Coordinates of C-alpha atoms in Angstrom, one line a residue:
Chain A
M1 CA -28.6 9.8 2.6
E2 CA -31.8 11.5 1.6
K3 CA -31.6 14.8 0.0
A4 CA -32.8 17.5 2.3
T5 CA -35.9 19.3 1.0
R6 CA -35.8 23.1 0.3
S7 CA -37.4 23.8 3.6
E8 CA -35.3 21.7 5.7
R9 CA -32.2 23.3 4.1
I10 CA -33.6 26.6 4.9
I11 CA -34.0 25.8 8.3
L12 CA -30.7 24.1 8.5
F13 CA -29.1 27.1 7.1
L14 CA -30.7 29.5 9.7
I15 CA -29.6 27.4 12.5
L16 CA -26.0 27.2 11.3
A17 CA -26.0 30.9 10.4
F18 CA -27.2 31.6 13.9
I19 CA -24.6 29.4 15.4
G20 CA -21.9 31.0 13.3
V21 CA -22.9 34.7 14.0
F22 CA -22.8 33.6 17.8
M23 CA -19.4 32.2 17.4
V24 CA -17.9 35.1 15.4
F25 CA -19.6 37.7 17.3
P26 CA -17.0 38.2 20.1
M27 CA -14.2 38.6 17.6
I28 CA -16.4 41.3 15.8
W29 CA -17.0 43.1 19.0
M30 CA -13.3 43.1 19.7
F31 CA -12.8 44.6 16.4
L32 CA -15.2 47.1 16.6
S33 CA -14.3 48.0 20.1
S34 CA -10.7 48.5 19.0
L35 CA -11.9 51.4 16.6
K36 CA -14.1 53.1 19.6
T37 CA -13.3 55.7 22.2
T38 CA -13.2 54.8 25.8
E39 CA -16.7 56.6 26.4
E40 CA -18.4 54.7 23.6
V41 CA -17.2 51.4 25.0
L42 CA -18.2 52.1 28.6
G43 CA -20.9 54.6 28.0
S44 CA -24.4 53.9 29.1
T45 CA -25.8 53.8 25.7
M46 CA -24.4 50.8 23.9
T47 CA -23.4 51.5 20.2
F48 CA -22.6 49.0 17.6
L49 CA -20.4 50.7 15.2
P50 CA -17.8 53.3 16.2
S51 CA -19.1 56.7 15.4
D52 CA -15.7 57.8 14.4
P53 CA -13.3 55.0 13.9
Q54 CA -10.3 55.6 16.1
W55 CA -7.6 53.9 13.9
S56 CA -5.1 55.7 16.1
N57 CA -5.9 53.2 19.0
F58 CA -3.6 50.6 17.1
S59 CA -0.5 52.9 16.9
G60 CA -1.3 53.9 20.6
A61 CA -1.3 50.1 21.5
L62 CA 2.0 49.6 19.8
E63 CA 3.6 52.6 21.7
L64 CA 2.5 51.3 25.0
A65 CA 4.2 47.7 24.6
P66 CA 6.3 46.2 21.9
F67 CA 3.6 44.1 20.7
L68 CA 5.4 43.6 17.1
R69 CA 8.3 41.9 19.2
Y70 CA 5.9 39.8 20.9
I71 CA 4.5 38.5 18.1
W72 CA 7.9 38.0 16.4
N73 CA 8.8 36.0 19.5
S74 CA 5.6 33.8 19.2
F75 CA 5.7 33.2 15.5
S76 CA 9.5 32.3 15.5
T77 CA 9.6 30.1 18.5
A78 CA 6.4 28.4 17.2
T79 CA 8.0 27.9 13.8
V80 CA 11.2 26.4 15.3
I81 CA 9.1 24.1 17.4
V82 CA 6.9 23.1 14.8
L83 CA 10.1 22.1 12.4
A84 CA 11.6 20.5 15.3
Q85 CA 8.5 18.4 16.4
L86 CA 7.9 17.3 12.9
F87 CA 11.4 16.4 12.3
L88 CA 11.7 14.3 15.5
S89 CA 8.1 12.8 15.2
S90 CA 8.6 11.7 11.7
L91 CA 11.8 9.8 12.7
L92 CA 10.1 8.1 15.7
A93 CA 6.7 7.5 13.8
Y94 CA 8.8 5.9 11.1
A95 CA 10.4 3.6 13.3
L96 CA 7.1 2.8 14.9
T97 CA 5.2 2.1 11.7
Q98 CA 7.8 0.8 9.4
M99 CA 10.6 -1.0 11.3
E100 CA 10.1 -4.2 13.0
F101 CA 11.6 -4.6 16.5
R102 CA 11.0 -6.0 19.6
G103 CA 8.8 -4.0 21.9
R104 CA 7.7 -1.8 19.4
N105 CA 4.1 -1.5 20.6
V106 CA 5.0 -1.4 24.1
L107 CA 7.2 1.5 23.4
F108 CA 4.4 3.1 21.7
M109 CA 2.1 2.7 24.7
I110 CA 4.5 4.0 26.9
I111 CA 4.8 7.1 24.7
L112 CA 1.1 7.6 24.6
A113 CA 0.8 7.0 28.2
T114 CA 2.9 10.0 28.9
Y115 CA 0.2 12.0 27.0
M116 CA -2.3 11.2 29.7
L117 CA -0.2 13.0 32.2
P118 CA -1.5 16.5 33.0
A119 CA 0.8 19.2 31.7
A120 CA 0.6 20.9 35.0
T121 CA 2.5 18.1 36.9
T122 CA 5.3 18.4 34.4
Y123 CA 5.9 22.3 35.0
V124 CA 7.9 21.7 38.3
P125 CA 10.3 19.0 36.9
S126 CA 10.5 20.8 33.5
Y127 CA 11.3 24.2 35.3
I128 CA 14.2 22.6 37.3
I129 CA 15.4 21.2 34.0
I130 CA 15.2 24.3 32.0
S131 CA 16.9 26.1 34.7
R132 CA 19.9 23.7 35.1
M133 CA 20.1 23.8 31.4
G134 CA 20.7 27.5 31.8
L135 CA 17.7 28.3 29.6
M136 CA 15.5 30.4 31.8
D137 CA 14.1 33.6 30.6
S138 CA 15.2 32.8 27.0
L139 CA 13.3 31.9 23.8
A140 CA 15.7 28.8 23.6
G141 CA 14.0 27.6 26.6
V142 CA 10.6 27.8 25.3
V143 CA 11.7 26.0 22.1
V144 CA 13.6 23.2 23.8
S145 CA 11.0 22.5 26.4
N146 CA 8.5 21.8 23.4
I147 CA 10.4 20.0 20.6
V148 CA 9.1 16.7 21.5
D149 CA 5.5 16.4 21.2
V150 CA 3.4 13.1 21.7
F151 CA 0.4 14.5 19.9
S152 CA 2.1 15.2 16.7
L153 CA 3.9 11.9 17.1
F154 CA 0.6 10.2 17.3
L155 CA -0.9 12.0 14.2
L156 CA 2.2 11.3 12.2
R157 CA 2.2 7.5 13.1
Q158 CA -1.6 7.4 12.1
G159 CA -0.8 9.1 8.8
F160 CA 2.5 6.8 8.3
L161 CA 0.1 3.8 8.6
K162 CA -1.6 4.8 5.8
V163 CA 1.2 4.7 3.3
P164 CA 0.8 1.6 1.2
G165 CA 3.4 -1.1 2.1
E166 CA 4.1 -1.9 -1.3
L167 CA 5.5 1.6 -1.8
I168 CA 8.0 1.2 0.8
E169 CA 8.7 -2.2 -0.3
A170 CA 9.2 -0.8 -3.9
A171 CA 11.7 1.6 -2.6
R172 CA 13.6 -1.1 -0.8
A173 CA 13.5 -3.3 -3.9
D174 CA 15.0 0.1 -5.7
G175 CA 17.8 0.2 -3.3
A176 CA 16.8 2.9 -0.9
S177 CA 18.0 3.2 2.6
E178 CA 15.4 3.7 5.3
W179 CA 16.7 7.4 5.8
R180 CA 15.7 8.1 2.2
I181 CA 12.5 6.0 2.3
L182 CA 11.3 8.1 5.1
W183 CA 12.1 11.5 3.5
R184 CA 11.5 10.9 0.0
I185 CA 8.8 8.4 0.1
V186 CA 6.9 8.4 3.3
V187 CA 7.0 11.9 4.2
P188 CA 5.9 13.3 0.8
T189 CA 3.1 11.1 0.6
S190 CA 1.9 12.0 4.0
K191 CA 2.1 15.6 3.2
N192 CA -1.4 16.4 4.3
T193 CA -1.0 14.6 7.8
L194 CA 2.2 16.7 8.5
I195 CA 0.5 20.0 7.3
N196 CA -2.2 19.1 9.8
A197 CA 0.1 18.2 12.6
A198 CA 2.1 21.5 11.9
L199 CA -0.9 23.7 11.9
I200 CA -2.4 22.2 15.3
S201 CA 1.0 22.6 16.8
F202 CA 1.6 26.0 15.5
I203 CA -1.5 27.4 16.7
G204 CA -1.0 25.7 20.1
H205 CA 2.3 27.0 20.5
F206 CA 1.6 30.5 19.2
N207 CA -1.3 30.8 21.7
N208 CA 0.5 29.1 24.4
Y209 CA 0.5 30.9 27.7
L210 CA 1.0 29.3 30.9
W211 CA 4.2 27.6 30.5
P212 CA 6.0 30.5 28.7
S213 CA 4.8 32.8 31.3
L214 CA 6.6 30.6 33.9
I215 CA 10.0 30.7 32.3
T216 CA 10.3 34.0 30.6
N217 CA 10.6 37.1 32.7
S218 CA 12.0 39.8 30.6
E219 CA 9.9 41.8 28.3
E220 CA 12.2 41.1 25.4
N221 CA 11.5 37.5 25.8
F222 CA 7.6 37.6 26.0
L223 CA 5.5 35.7 23.7
I224 CA 2.4 37.5 22.7
S225 CA 0.0 36.0 24.9
V226 CA 2.1 36.7 27.9
G227 CA 2.8 40.1 26.8
L228 CA -0.8 40.8 26.1
N229 CA -1.7 39.6 29.6
R230 CA 1.0 41.8 31.3
F231 CA -0.4 44.7 29.2
F232 CA -3.8 44.1 30.7
N233 CA -2.6 44.1 34.1
S234 CA 0.0 46.9 33.7
Q235 CA -2.7 49.3 32.5
G236 CA -3.8 50.2 36.0
A237 CA -6.8 52.0 35.0
F238 CA -8.4 49.2 33.1
G239 CA -11.4 51.0 32.0
Q240 CA -9.5 53.9 30.4
T241 CA -7.6 51.9 28.1
F242 CA -10.0 49.3 27.0
P243 CA -10.1 50.2 23.3
L244 CA -6.3 50.1 23.2
I245 CA -6.3 46.6 24.8
M246 CA -8.8 45.5 22.2
A247 CA -6.4 46.9 19.6
A248 CA -3.5 45.0 21.0
T249 CA -5.7 42.0 20.8
V250 CA -6.6 42.4 17.2
I251 CA -2.8 42.7 16.4
S252 CA -2.0 39.8 18.3
I253 CA -4.4 37.3 16.3
L254 CA -3.7 38.8 13.0
P255 CA -0.9 36.5 12.1
L256 CA -3.2 33.4 12.9
I257 CA -5.8 35.1 10.8
I258 CA -3.6 35.4 7.9
V259 CA -2.3 31.8 8.2
Y260 CA -5.8 30.8 8.4
F261 CA -6.9 32.4 5.2
L262 CA -3.7 31.1 3.4
L263 CA -4.1 27.4 4.7
Q264 CA -7.9 27.2 5.0
K265 CA -8.4 23.9 3.3
Y266 CA -6.1 22.1 5.5
F267 CA -7.6 23.4 8.7
I268 CA -10.8 21.3 8.0
G269 CA -8.5 18.5 7.7
A270 CA -6.7 19.2 10.8
I271 CA -9.7 19.5 12.8
S272 CA -11.3 16.4 11.7
S273 CA -8.3 14.5 12.1
S274 CA -8.0 15.5 15.7
E275 CA -11.4 15.3 16.7
G276 CA -12.3 12.6 19.1
I277 CA -8.6 12.7 20.1
K278 CA -7.9 16.2 21.7
G279 CA -11.6 15.9 23.3
Chain B
M1 CA 24.9 -22.7 -13.4
A2 CA 21.9 -21.9 -11.4
I3 CA 21.6 -18.2 -10.7
I4 CA 18.9 -18.6 -7.8
E5 CA 19.1 -21.5 -5.6
L6 CA 16.4 -22.4 -2.9
K7 CA 17.2 -25.2 -0.6
N8 CA 14.7 -26.5 2.0
I9 CA 13.0 -23.1 2.7
Y10 CA 10.6 -22.9 5.2
K11 CA 8.3 -20.0 6.2
K12 CA 6.4 -19.7 9.3
Y13 CA 4.6 -16.7 11.0
G14 CA 4.5 -16.9 14.6
D15 CA 3.1 -20.1 16.0
Q16 CA 1.0 -21.0 12.9
S17 CA 1.8 -23.9 10.7
D18 CA 4.3 -23.5 7.7
V19 CA 3.1 -21.2 4.9
I20 CA 6.1 -22.7 2.9
E21 CA 7.4 -26.3 3.6
D22 CA 10.6 -27.7 2.4
F23 CA 10.7 -25.7 -1.0
N24 CA 13.4 -26.6 -3.1
L25 CA 14.1 -25.1 -6.7
S26 CA 16.9 -23.9 -8.7
I27 CA 16.6 -21.4 -11.5
E28 CA 18.9 -21.1 -14.4
Q29 CA 20.3 -17.9 -15.8
G30 CA 17.9 -16.2 -18.3
E31 CA 15.0 -18.5 -17.6
F32 CA 11.5 -17.3 -17.4
V33 CA 10.0 -19.0 -14.5
V34 CA 6.4 -18.9 -13.6
F35 CA 5.0 -19.5 -10.0
L36 CA 1.4 -20.7 -10.5
G37 CA -0.9 -21.5 -7.7
P38 CA -4.5 -20.6 -6.3
S39 CA -4.5 -17.7 -4.0
G40 CA -2.9 -18.3 -0.6
C41 CA -0.6 -21.0 -1.9
G42 CA 2.6 -19.1 -1.0
K43 CA 3.8 -18.2 -4.3
S44 CA 4.1 -14.5 -3.6
T45 CA 5.8 -15.4 -0.1
I46 CA 8.5 -17.2 -1.9
L47 CA 9.0 -14.3 -4.4
R48 CA 9.2 -11.8 -1.5
M49 CA 11.7 -14.0 0.3
I50 CA 13.9 -13.9 -2.6
M51 CA 13.4 -10.2 -2.9
G52 CA 14.4 -9.8 0.8
L53 CA 11.0 -8.4 1.8
E54 CA 10.2 -11.4 3.8
S55 CA 12.5 -13.2 6.3
I56 CA 13.4 -16.8 5.6
T57 CA 12.4 -18.9 8.6
S58 CA 14.9 -21.7 7.6
G59 CA 16.7 -23.0 4.6
E60 CA 19.1 -21.3 2.2
L61 CA 18.7 -18.9 -0.5
K62 CA 21.7 -18.3 -2.8
I63 CA 22.0 -16.1 -5.5
K64 CA 24.9 -16.3 -8.0
G65 CA 26.3 -18.8 -5.3
K66 CA 26.1 -16.4 -2.5
L67 CA 23.9 -16.9 0.4
Q68 CA 21.4 -14.2 0.7
N69 CA 19.3 -15.1 3.9
N70 CA 20.6 -12.0 5.9
I71 CA 21.3 -9.6 3.2
P72 CA 18.8 -6.7 3.1
A73 CA 16.5 -6.0 0.1
K74 CA 18.2 -2.9 -0.9
H75 CA 21.6 -4.7 -1.3
R76 CA 20.4 -7.7 -3.3
N77 CA 20.1 -5.8 -6.6
I78 CA 17.0 -7.4 -7.7
A79 CA 14.3 -5.4 -9.3
M80 CA 10.7 -6.1 -8.6
V81 CA 7.4 -5.3 -10.2
F82 CA 4.3 -5.1 -7.8
Q83 CA 0.7 -6.1 -8.2
N84 CA -0.4 -2.7 -7.7
Y85 CA 2.6 -1.1 -9.4
A86 CA 3.6 0.8 -6.1
L87 CA 4.3 3.8 -8.1
Y88 CA 5.4 6.8 -6.1
P89 CA 2.5 9.0 -6.3
H90 CA 4.3 12.2 -5.7
M91 CA 6.8 11.8 -8.4
S92 CA 6.5 12.3 -12.0
V93 CA 6.9 9.3 -14.4
F94 CA 10.7 10.3 -15.0
N95 CA 11.2 10.4 -11.3
N96 CA 9.5 7.2 -10.6
I97 CA 11.8 5.4 -13.2
A98 CA 14.9 7.3 -12.2
F99 CA 14.4 6.7 -8.5
G100 CA 16.2 3.3 -8.3
L101 CA 19.3 5.1 -10.3
K102 CA 19.3 8.1 -8.0
V103 CA 19.5 6.0 -4.8
R104 CA 22.6 4.4 -6.5
K105 CA 24.3 7.8 -7.1
T106 CA 24.3 7.3 -10.7
P107 CA 25.6 10.5 -12.7
R108 CA 22.6 12.8 -13.8
K109 CA 23.6 12.5 -17.4
E110 CA 23.4 8.7 -17.4
I111 CA 20.1 8.6 -15.4
K112 CA 18.7 10.8 -18.2
E113 CA 20.0 8.6 -20.9
K114 CA 18.9 5.4 -19.3
V115 CA 15.3 6.7 -18.5
T116 CA 14.9 8.1 -21.8
K117 CA 15.9 4.9 -23.5
V118 CA 13.7 2.8 -21.3
A119 CA 10.7 5.2 -21.8
D120 CA 11.3 5.0 -25.5
L121 CA 10.9 1.2 -25.4
L122 CA 7.9 1.2 -23.2
N123 CA 6.3 4.2 -25.4
L124 CA 6.2 6.5 -22.1
T125 CA 8.0 9.3 -23.5
P126 CA 4.9 11.4 -23.8
Y127 CA 4.0 10.8 -20.3
L128 CA 7.5 11.5 -18.6
K129 CA 6.2 14.6 -16.8
R130 CA 2.9 13.2 -15.5
K131 CA 2.2 12.1 -12.2
P132 CA 0.8 8.4 -11.8
K133 CA -2.6 9.4 -11.0
N134 CA -3.0 10.7 -14.4
L135 CA -2.0 7.5 -16.1
S136 CA -4.0 4.8 -17.5
G137 CA -3.9 1.3 -16.0
G138 CA -1.7 0.2 -18.8
Q139 CA 0.5 3.2 -18.6
M140 CA 1.0 2.7 -14.9
Q141 CA 2.1 -1.0 -15.6
R142 CA 4.8 0.2 -18.0
V143 CA 6.0 2.7 -15.7
A144 CA 6.3 -0.1 -13.1
L145 CA 8.0 -2.1 -15.7
G146 CA 10.3 0.6 -16.7
R147 CA 11.4 1.2 -13.1
A148 CA 12.6 -2.4 -13.0
M149 CA 14.1 -2.2 -16.6
V150 CA 16.3 0.8 -15.9
R151 CA 18.1 -1.1 -13.1
D152 CA 21.4 -2.4 -13.8
T153 CA 20.2 -5.9 -12.8
D154 CA 19.6 -9.3 -14.3
I155 CA 17.0 -10.6 -12.1
F156 CA 13.4 -9.5 -12.5
L157 CA 10.5 -10.6 -9.8
M158 CA 7.1 -9.9 -11.0
D159 CA 4.1 -10.5 -8.6
E160 CA 0.9 -10.6 -10.5
P161 CA 1.8 -7.5 -12.5
L162 CA -1.0 -8.0 -15.2
S163 CA -3.7 -8.9 -12.9
N164 CA -5.4 -5.1 -12.7
L165 CA -5.4 -4.9 -16.3
D166 CA -8.4 -5.5 -18.4
A167 CA -8.5 -8.7 -20.9
K168 CA -7.3 -7.3 -23.9
L169 CA -4.5 -5.2 -22.6
R170 CA -3.5 -8.2 -20.5
T171 CA -3.0 -10.1 -23.6
T172 CA -1.0 -7.3 -25.2
M173 CA 1.1 -6.8 -22.2
R174 CA 1.7 -10.5 -22.1
E175 CA 3.4 -10.6 -25.5
E176 CA 5.3 -7.7 -24.8
L177 CA 6.7 -9.1 -21.7
V178 CA 7.7 -12.2 -23.3
Q179 CA 9.4 -10.0 -26.2
L180 CA 11.2 -8.0 -23.5
H181 CA 12.3 -11.0 -21.8
R182 CA 13.8 -12.1 -25.0
N183 CA 15.6 -8.9 -25.5
L184 CA 17.0 -8.4 -22.2
S185 CA 17.5 -12.2 -21.4
A186 CA 17.3 -11.4 -17.7
T187 CA 16.1 -14.0 -15.4
T188 CA 12.7 -13.6 -14.5
I189 CA 10.3 -14.9 -12.0
F190 CA 6.6 -14.3 -12.5
V191 CA 3.8 -14.9 -10.0
T192 CA 0.3 -15.4 -11.2
H193 CA -2.9 -17.4 -10.6
D194 CA -3.9 -17.3 -14.2
Q195 CA -3.0 -20.6 -15.9
M196 CA -3.2 -18.9 -19.4
E197 CA -0.6 -16.4 -18.2
A198 CA 1.6 -19.1 -17.1
M199 CA 1.1 -21.4 -20.0
T200 CA 1.9 -18.5 -22.6
M201 CA 4.7 -17.1 -21.1
G202 CA 6.7 -19.5 -18.9
D203 CA 9.8 -21.6 -20.0
K204 CA 9.2 -23.3 -16.6
I205 CA 6.2 -23.5 -14.6
V206 CA 6.3 -24.1 -10.8
I207 CA 3.1 -25.3 -9.6
L208 CA 2.3 -24.5 -6.0
D209 CA -0.4 -25.6 -3.6
A210 CA -0.6 -25.1 0.3
G211 CA 3.0 -24.1 0.4
K212 CA 4.2 -27.0 -1.4
I213 CA 5.6 -27.6 -4.8
Q214 CA 3.1 -29.7 -6.7
Q215 CA 5.2 -30.0 -10.0
V216 CA 7.9 -28.3 -11.8
G217 CA 8.0 -28.3 -15.8
S218 CA 7.5 -26.8 -19.1
P219 CA 4.0 -25.7 -20.0
D220 CA 3.6 -29.0 -22.2
E221 CA 4.8 -31.2 -19.4
I222 CA 2.4 -30.1 -16.8
Y223 CA -0.4 -30.2 -19.4
H224 CA 0.2 -33.6 -20.6
Q225 CA 1.9 -35.2 -17.8
P226 CA 0.5 -34.0 -14.5
E227 CA 2.2 -35.5 -11.5
N228 CA -0.9 -35.4 -9.4
L229 CA -4.5 -34.9 -8.9
F230 CA -3.9 -31.2 -8.0
V231 CA -2.2 -30.4 -11.3
A232 CA -4.5 -32.5 -13.4
E233 CA -7.6 -30.4 -12.2
F234 CA -5.9 -27.1 -11.8
I235 CA -4.2 -26.9 -15.3
G236 CA -6.3 -26.7 -18.6
A237 CA -9.1 -24.8 -19.8
K238 CA -11.5 -27.5 -18.7
K239 CA -10.2 -29.7 -15.7
M240 CA -9.3 -33.1 -16.3
N241 CA -12.1 -35.7 -16.2
L242 CA -11.6 -38.1 -13.1
L243 CA -13.3 -41.1 -13.0
E244 CA -13.4 -43.1 -9.9
L245 CA -12.8 -46.9 -10.5
T246 CA -14.0 -49.6 -8.5
K247 CA -12.8 -53.2 -7.8
D248 CA -14.8 -56.3 -8.1
E249 CA -14.3 -60.2 -8.8
R250 CA -14.0 -59.2 -12.5
G251 CA -11.3 -56.8 -11.8
V252 CA -11.3 -53.1 -12.0
T253 CA -14.5 -51.6 -13.3
Y254 CA -16.1 -48.2 -14.2
S255 CA -19.8 -47.9 -14.7
N256 CA -20.1 -51.8 -14.5
Q257 CA -17.6 -52.2 -17.5
V258 CA -14.1 -53.8 -17.0
I259 CA -11.3 -51.7 -17.4
K260 CA -8.0 -52.9 -18.7
L261 CA -5.3 -51.7 -16.5
P262 CA -1.7 -51.5 -17.8
V263 CA 1.2 -53.1 -15.5
F264 CA 2.2 -50.6 -12.9
E265 CA 5.5 -50.0 -11.2
A266 CA 5.8 -52.2 -8.3
D267 CA 3.4 -51.8 -5.4
K268 CA 1.5 -49.1 -7.0
E269 CA -2.2 -49.1 -7.4
A270 CA -4.4 -46.9 -9.6
D271 CA -8.1 -46.2 -8.5
I272 CA -8.7 -43.2 -10.6
L273 CA -8.7 -42.8 -14.3
G274 CA -7.9 -39.3 -15.5
V275 CA -8.6 -38.1 -19.2
R276 CA -8.7 -34.9 -20.8
A277 CA -11.9 -33.5 -22.7
E278 CA -10.1 -33.6 -26.1
D279 CA -9.3 -37.3 -25.5
C280 CA -13.0 -38.4 -25.4
R281 CA -15.8 -38.8 -27.9
L282 CA -19.3 -39.1 -27.8
S283 CA -21.0 -42.1 -29.4
L284 CA -24.7 -43.0 -29.9
T285 CA -24.1 -46.6 -29.6
E286 CA -21.2 -47.6 -27.4
G287 CA -19.0 -46.6 -24.3
Y288 CA -19.9 -45.3 -20.9
P289 CA -23.3 -43.8 -20.3
F290 CA -23.3 -40.0 -20.6
E291 CA -26.5 -37.8 -20.0
I292 CA -25.9 -34.3 -21.4
T293 CA -26.5 -31.6 -18.8
F294 CA -25.2 -28.5 -20.5
I295 CA -23.5 -27.5 -23.9
E296 CA -21.0 -24.9 -24.2
K297 CA -20.4 -23.8 -27.8
L298 CA -17.0 -21.9 -28.3
G299 CA -17.3 -21.5 -32.2
S300 CA -14.2 -23.6 -33.0
D301 CA -15.2 -26.3 -30.6
Q302 CA -18.1 -27.3 -28.3
Y303 CA -17.5 -28.8 -24.7
I304 CA -20.5 -31.2 -24.0
H305 CA -20.9 -31.4 -20.1
G306 CA -22.6 -34.6 -18.7
I307 CA -23.1 -36.8 -15.9
S308 CA -21.7 -40.4 -16.3
D309 CA -22.5 -42.9 -13.5
G310 CA -22.6 -39.9 -11.1
E311 CA -19.4 -38.2 -12.2
K312 CA -19.2 -35.0 -14.1
V313 CA -17.6 -35.5 -17.4
I314 CA -16.8 -32.8 -20.2
V315 CA -16.2 -33.9 -23.7
R316 CA -14.8 -31.8 -26.4
E317 CA -16.4 -32.2 -29.8
K318 CA -16.4 -30.6 -33.4
P319 CA -18.7 -27.8 -33.7
E320 CA -20.9 -29.3 -36.4
K321 CA -22.2 -32.1 -34.5
T322 CA -25.4 -31.4 -32.9
F323 CA -26.5 -32.7 -29.3
E324 CA -29.3 -31.7 -27.0
V325 CA -29.4 -31.5 -23.4
G326 CA -31.0 -34.2 -21.7
Q327 CA -29.7 -36.8 -24.2
Q328 CA -28.7 -40.0 -22.9
I329 CA -25.7 -41.2 -25.2
Y330 CA -22.4 -42.8 -24.4
F331 CA -18.6 -41.6 -24.3
T332 CA -15.5 -43.5 -25.3
I333 CA -11.8 -42.8 -24.2
N334 CA -8.7 -42.7 -26.0
E335 CA -6.7 -45.4 -24.2
E336 CA -3.4 -43.9 -24.9
K337 CA -4.2 -40.7 -23.4
I338 CA -5.1 -42.0 -20.0
H339 CA -3.5 -40.8 -16.9
W340 CA -3.7 -43.2 -13.8
F341 CA -3.9 -41.8 -10.2
N342 CA -3.9 -43.0 -6.7
R343 CA -6.8 -41.5 -4.7
E344 CA -5.0 -41.8 -1.2
T345 CA -1.7 -40.3 -2.3
G346 CA -3.1 -38.0 -5.0
E347 CA 0.0 -39.0 -7.2
K348 CA 0.3 -40.3 -10.4
V349 CA 0.7 -43.9 -11.0
R350 CA 3.2 -44.9 -13.8
P351 CA 2.9 -47.8 -15.9
K352 CA 5.8 -50.0 -16.3
N353 CA 8.1 -48.8 -19.0
G354 CA 5.7 -46.0 -19.7

């Protein structure tokens, strides 16, 4: 590729900077709004910075609803779901990539085909299954209904395909069982793929709203997305509590922002590995 | 007693034709056997079948007298060195070497002892904590070797283990491998497409082409007594000169001169004369016509390439003699060193009592 000239680079930078600001502005606005008073937010003159930062909005929001509980629910269920998904997907992806058996490709096609199914069509049958299992309105229900994930299976399969066949053969020659080859050779060498899959899945399940809102009913089982929404709706005088809602929202996205800063380098990989697949 | 026996082995992928056809070989305890052949000749396939990485379509593979066809690789207790070393990238050198022992639930102390000993032998001690990506090619090669040596086995399979090394290192490693084989006296099967490697290392060389054994023999045998045209052309720094003979009323001729044929075994006919470059001489006065096209000076010798009656011929000469490209001279043949072949079958034709 030709090297961009200085002026070209400046133009490119300006465009990207503009898009960047455009994308991040709602978040900044949310954060600033969470520090304003109701009058500042809804007043006729729009102000950018809060004149007197209302840090008390945060404690106020936490008093109105158990947001920390919601965050813990989201965090713990997403963590358990991710671990279970990675475990199960690894097993299946290994069989699909490293073992030879009749109908292997057909099996993979069938699994992929289920991915084409709109999630909404599965809600009713899943709802019935979860209820028969006695897992309605429980975090266990949220976890169990999500432990199998075609997308993470797909990612892992693609990752496992990249493991050099010689490595697996060398391990077999060394006398290793398939179980050991999976956990000692294939999984460690596909570490980045696993982290990518874990990140995508974690964010998805941390933010998941519709399905958890259908099967959870009591406040102590709300995920953060569900809790936040209930909080919106329950605060009848919407305008009066706008800064509090913003404060609650800031609290709710805090864990993801922390995760993002800790694992930044993997995010790019996760996004580029899924592009063109998730659409 | 043969330690490895292959009987009527066939290998086929899907509906394609046979990759390996009726392969028969028995390998003795402690032998260093080299499978030599051009790429795609099936040499690696056979090795992988012995290891258990490739299924056997039909035939019998016996190791120490026991049928192995359906025994998975991990139970065969054979060590293998791979062409690209196949080191586990996330493990240190120590763990790479120790993996096969850990798998077999060897006690920790014993693992440490064995790995230390092997690392010492291969000069890897300073690198035990490094990851493969921080090693040079030669070091990776040693680790791959160490991983095989540490195992409690007496059969080593090596699939072109030296092909990724530079020329100098390859020569050193070749010597080290031979030395190692002498010390361990383990049965070794070594696959290569490099005949120098084969000739310098093997007790026994198995030459393969198109999935079939062409000849089995010691380095001397395959060089001096090639069984067929393929071996004659494949082995040797310079391929054997092959002169096509014609028949007329005077008998068999080459370049219009009658060639005296020996008496062959019954029903056999020879129409190709084979002779190595070192068994020919150039002459200014007598012999078969020879026009020099190219002179290859190697210091100790020179190879004179030329055209004789439409055929390419190479003659080895002493370095002090001077020749010129374009010179029209003659070459003679040492009649005791002639090999006779039949073009149609490609086989060697033996003189009676010869």
